[in-house]
Short mmCIF file of N, CA and C in Angstrom, two decimals:
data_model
loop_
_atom_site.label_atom_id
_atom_site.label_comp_id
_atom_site.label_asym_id
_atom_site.label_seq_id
_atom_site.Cartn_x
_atom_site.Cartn_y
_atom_site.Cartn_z
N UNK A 1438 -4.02 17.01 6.17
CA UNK A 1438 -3.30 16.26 5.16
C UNK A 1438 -4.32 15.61 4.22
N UNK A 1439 -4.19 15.89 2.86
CA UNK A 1439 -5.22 15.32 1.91
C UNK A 1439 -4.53 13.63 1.43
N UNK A 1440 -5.61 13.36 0.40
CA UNK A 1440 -4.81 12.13 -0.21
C UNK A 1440 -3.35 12.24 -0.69
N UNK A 1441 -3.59 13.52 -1.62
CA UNK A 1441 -2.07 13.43 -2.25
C UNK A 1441 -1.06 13.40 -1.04
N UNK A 1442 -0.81 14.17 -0.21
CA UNK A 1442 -0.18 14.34 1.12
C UNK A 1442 0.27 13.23 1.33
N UNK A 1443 -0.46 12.56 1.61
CA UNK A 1443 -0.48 11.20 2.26
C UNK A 1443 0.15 10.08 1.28
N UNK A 1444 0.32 10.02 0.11
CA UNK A 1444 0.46 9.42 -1.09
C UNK A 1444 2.41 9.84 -1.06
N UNK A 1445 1.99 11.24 -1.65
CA UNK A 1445 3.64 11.60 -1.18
C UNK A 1445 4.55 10.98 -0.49
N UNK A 1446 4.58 11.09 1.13
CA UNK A 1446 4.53 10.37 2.35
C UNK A 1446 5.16 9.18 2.82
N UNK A 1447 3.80 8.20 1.91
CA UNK A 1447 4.26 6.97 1.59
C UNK A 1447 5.24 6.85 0.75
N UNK A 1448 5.65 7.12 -0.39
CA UNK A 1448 6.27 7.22 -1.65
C UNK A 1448 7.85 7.67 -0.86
N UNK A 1449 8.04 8.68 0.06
CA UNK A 1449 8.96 9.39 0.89
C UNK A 1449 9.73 8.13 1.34
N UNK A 1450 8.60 8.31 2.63
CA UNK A 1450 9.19 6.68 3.64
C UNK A 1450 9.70 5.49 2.58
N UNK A 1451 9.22 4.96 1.37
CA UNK A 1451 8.95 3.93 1.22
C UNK A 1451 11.02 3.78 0.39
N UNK A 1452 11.15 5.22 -0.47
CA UNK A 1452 12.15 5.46 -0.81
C UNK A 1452 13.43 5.07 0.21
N UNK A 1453 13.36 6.38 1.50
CA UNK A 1453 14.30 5.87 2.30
C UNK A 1453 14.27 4.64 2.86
N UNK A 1454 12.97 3.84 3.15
CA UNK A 1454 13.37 2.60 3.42
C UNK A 1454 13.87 1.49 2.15
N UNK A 1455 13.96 1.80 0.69
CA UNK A 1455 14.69 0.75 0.17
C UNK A 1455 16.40 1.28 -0.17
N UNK A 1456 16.41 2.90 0.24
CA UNK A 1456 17.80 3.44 0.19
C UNK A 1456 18.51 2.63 1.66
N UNK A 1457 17.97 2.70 2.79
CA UNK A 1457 18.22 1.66 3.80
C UNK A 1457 19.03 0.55 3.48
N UNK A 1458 17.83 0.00 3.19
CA UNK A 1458 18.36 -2.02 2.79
C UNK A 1458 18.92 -1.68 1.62
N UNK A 1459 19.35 -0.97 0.33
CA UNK A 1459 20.36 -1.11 -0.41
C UNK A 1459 21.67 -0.89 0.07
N UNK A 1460 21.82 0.17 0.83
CA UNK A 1460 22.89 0.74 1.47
C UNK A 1460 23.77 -0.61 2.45
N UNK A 1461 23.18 -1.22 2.77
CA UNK A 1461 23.64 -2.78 3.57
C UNK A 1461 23.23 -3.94 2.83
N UNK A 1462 23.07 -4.05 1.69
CA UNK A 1462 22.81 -5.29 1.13
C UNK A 1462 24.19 -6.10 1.30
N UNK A 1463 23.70 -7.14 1.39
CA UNK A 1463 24.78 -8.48 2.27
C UNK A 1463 24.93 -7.76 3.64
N UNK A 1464 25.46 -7.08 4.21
CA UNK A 1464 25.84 -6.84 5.53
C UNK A 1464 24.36 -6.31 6.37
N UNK A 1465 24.70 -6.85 7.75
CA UNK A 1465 23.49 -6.22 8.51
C UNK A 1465 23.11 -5.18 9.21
N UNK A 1466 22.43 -4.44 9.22
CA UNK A 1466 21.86 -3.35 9.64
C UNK A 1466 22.31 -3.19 11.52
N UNK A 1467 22.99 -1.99 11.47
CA UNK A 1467 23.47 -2.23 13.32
C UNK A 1467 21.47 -2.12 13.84
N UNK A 1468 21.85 -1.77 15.44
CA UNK A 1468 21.23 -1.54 15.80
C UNK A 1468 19.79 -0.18 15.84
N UNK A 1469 21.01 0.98 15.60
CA UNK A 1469 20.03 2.16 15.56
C UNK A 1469 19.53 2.23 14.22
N UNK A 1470 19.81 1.71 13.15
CA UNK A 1470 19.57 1.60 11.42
C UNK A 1470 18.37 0.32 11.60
N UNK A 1471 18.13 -0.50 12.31
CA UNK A 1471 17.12 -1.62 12.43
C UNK A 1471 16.04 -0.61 13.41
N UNK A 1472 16.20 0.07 14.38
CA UNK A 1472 15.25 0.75 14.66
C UNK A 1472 14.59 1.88 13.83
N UNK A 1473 15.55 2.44 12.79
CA UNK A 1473 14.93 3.82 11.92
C UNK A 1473 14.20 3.08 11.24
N UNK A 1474 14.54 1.35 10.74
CA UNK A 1474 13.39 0.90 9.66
C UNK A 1474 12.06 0.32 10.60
N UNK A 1475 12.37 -0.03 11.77
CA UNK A 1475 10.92 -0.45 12.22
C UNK A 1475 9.83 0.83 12.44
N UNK A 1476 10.85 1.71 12.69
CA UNK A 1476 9.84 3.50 12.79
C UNK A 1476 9.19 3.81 11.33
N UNK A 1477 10.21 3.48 10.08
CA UNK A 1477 9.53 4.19 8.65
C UNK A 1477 8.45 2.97 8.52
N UNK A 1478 8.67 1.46 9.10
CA UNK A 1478 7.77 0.45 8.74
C UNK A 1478 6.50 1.08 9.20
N UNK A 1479 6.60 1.61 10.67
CA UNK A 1479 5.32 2.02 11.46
C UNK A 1479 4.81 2.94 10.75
N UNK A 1480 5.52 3.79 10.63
CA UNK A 1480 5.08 5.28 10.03
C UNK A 1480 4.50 4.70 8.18
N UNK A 1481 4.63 4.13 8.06
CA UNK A 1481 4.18 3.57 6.15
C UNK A 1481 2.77 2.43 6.82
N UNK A 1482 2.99 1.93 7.48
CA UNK A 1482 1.71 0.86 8.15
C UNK A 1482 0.63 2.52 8.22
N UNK A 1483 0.97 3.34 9.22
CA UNK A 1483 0.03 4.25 9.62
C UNK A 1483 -0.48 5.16 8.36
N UNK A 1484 0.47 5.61 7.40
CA UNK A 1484 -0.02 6.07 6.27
C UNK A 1484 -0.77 5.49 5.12
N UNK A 1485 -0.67 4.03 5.01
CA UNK A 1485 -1.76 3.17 4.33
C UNK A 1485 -3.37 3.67 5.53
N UNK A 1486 -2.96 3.20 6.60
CA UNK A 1486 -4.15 2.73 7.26
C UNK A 1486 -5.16 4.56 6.95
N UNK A 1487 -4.37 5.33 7.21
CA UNK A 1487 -4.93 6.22 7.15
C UNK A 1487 -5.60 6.93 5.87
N UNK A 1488 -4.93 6.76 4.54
CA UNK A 1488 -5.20 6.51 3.33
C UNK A 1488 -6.35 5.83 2.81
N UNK A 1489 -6.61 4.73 3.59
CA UNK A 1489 -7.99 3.82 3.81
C UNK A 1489 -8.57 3.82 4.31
N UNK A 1490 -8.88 4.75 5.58
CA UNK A 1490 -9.86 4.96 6.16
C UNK A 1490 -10.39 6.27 5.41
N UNK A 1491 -9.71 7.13 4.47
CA UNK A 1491 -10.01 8.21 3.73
C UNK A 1491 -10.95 7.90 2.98
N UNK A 1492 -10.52 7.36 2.18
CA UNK A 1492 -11.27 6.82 1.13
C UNK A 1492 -12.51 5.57 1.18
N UNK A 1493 -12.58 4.91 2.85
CA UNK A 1493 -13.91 4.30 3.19
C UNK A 1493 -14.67 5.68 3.79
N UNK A 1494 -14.30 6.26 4.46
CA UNK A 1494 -15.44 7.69 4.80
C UNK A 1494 -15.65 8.51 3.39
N UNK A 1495 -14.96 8.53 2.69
CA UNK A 1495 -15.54 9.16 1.59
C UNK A 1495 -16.33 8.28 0.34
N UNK A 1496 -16.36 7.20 0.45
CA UNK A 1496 -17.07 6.31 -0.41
C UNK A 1496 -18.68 5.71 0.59
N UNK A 1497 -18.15 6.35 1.75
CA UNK A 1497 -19.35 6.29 2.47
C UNK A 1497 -20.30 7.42 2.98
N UNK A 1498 -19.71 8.30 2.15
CA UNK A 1498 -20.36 10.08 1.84
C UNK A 1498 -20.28 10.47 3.26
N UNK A 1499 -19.16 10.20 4.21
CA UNK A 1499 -18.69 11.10 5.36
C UNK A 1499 -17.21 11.75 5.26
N UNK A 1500 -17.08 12.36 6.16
CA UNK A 1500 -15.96 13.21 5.65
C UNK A 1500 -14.89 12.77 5.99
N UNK A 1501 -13.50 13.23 4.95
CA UNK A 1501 -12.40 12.03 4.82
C UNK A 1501 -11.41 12.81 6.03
N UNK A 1502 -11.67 13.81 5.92
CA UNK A 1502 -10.89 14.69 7.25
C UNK A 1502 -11.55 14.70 8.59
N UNK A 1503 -12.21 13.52 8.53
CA UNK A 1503 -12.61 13.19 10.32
C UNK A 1503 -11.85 12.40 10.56
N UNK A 1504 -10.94 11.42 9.63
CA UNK A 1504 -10.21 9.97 9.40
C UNK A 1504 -8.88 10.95 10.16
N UNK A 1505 -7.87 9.78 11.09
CA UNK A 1505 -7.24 10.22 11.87
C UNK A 1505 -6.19 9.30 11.78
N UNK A 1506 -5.21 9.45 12.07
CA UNK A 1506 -3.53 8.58 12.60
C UNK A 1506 -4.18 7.96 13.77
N UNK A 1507 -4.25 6.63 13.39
CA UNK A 1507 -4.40 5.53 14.03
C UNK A 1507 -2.91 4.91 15.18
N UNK A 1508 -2.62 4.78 16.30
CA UNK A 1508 -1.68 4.63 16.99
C UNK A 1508 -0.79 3.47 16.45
N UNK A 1509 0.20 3.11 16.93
CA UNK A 1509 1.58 2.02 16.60
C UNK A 1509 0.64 0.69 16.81
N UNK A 1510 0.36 0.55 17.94
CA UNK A 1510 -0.52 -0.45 18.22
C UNK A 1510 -1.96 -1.25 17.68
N UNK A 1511 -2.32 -0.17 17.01
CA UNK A 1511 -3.48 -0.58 16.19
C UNK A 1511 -3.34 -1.25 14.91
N UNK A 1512 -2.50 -0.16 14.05
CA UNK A 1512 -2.08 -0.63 13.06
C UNK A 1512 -1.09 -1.96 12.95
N UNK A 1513 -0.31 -2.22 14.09
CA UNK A 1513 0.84 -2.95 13.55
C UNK A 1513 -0.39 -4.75 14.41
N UNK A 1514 -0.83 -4.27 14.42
CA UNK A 1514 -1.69 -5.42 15.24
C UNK A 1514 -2.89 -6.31 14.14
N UNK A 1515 -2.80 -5.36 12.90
CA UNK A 1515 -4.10 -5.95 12.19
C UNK A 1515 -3.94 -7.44 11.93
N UNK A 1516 -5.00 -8.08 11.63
CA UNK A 1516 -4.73 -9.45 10.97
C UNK A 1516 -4.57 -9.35 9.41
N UNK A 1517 -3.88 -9.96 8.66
CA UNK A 1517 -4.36 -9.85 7.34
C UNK A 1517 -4.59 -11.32 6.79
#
């Protein structure tokens, strides 16, 4: 998966998750619709992280396709 790939991706997830929360605006999300958004949250956390580790191995003249999908746990754990 290159940058654009990955760019796409995000842009994908990021869509169905505001088609999501429009689709229930005022009313709340059941249960299995609050889990599809914590999965696209994970899955959009993991496609930044991975996006950025691309582009630090390649600004650090190593290769951007050694950069890997970082687990649920890593990513959703950062500090900011």
């Amino acid at each position: 998966m290159d940058d654009a790939d990955i760019v796409r991706r995000i842009s994908e997830l990021a869509d169905q998750e505001h088609a999501l929360e429009r689709a229930h605006q005022g009313d709340g999300l059941s249960a299995e619709e609050l889990e599809r958004l914590r999965l696209m949250e994970v899955a959009l956390d993991q496609c930044w992280d991975l996006l950025r580790q691309r582009r630090a191995r390649r600004h650090a003249g190593q290769d951007p396709d050694a950069a890997g999908v970082r687990p649920e746990g890593v990513v959703e754990d950062y500090e900011q």
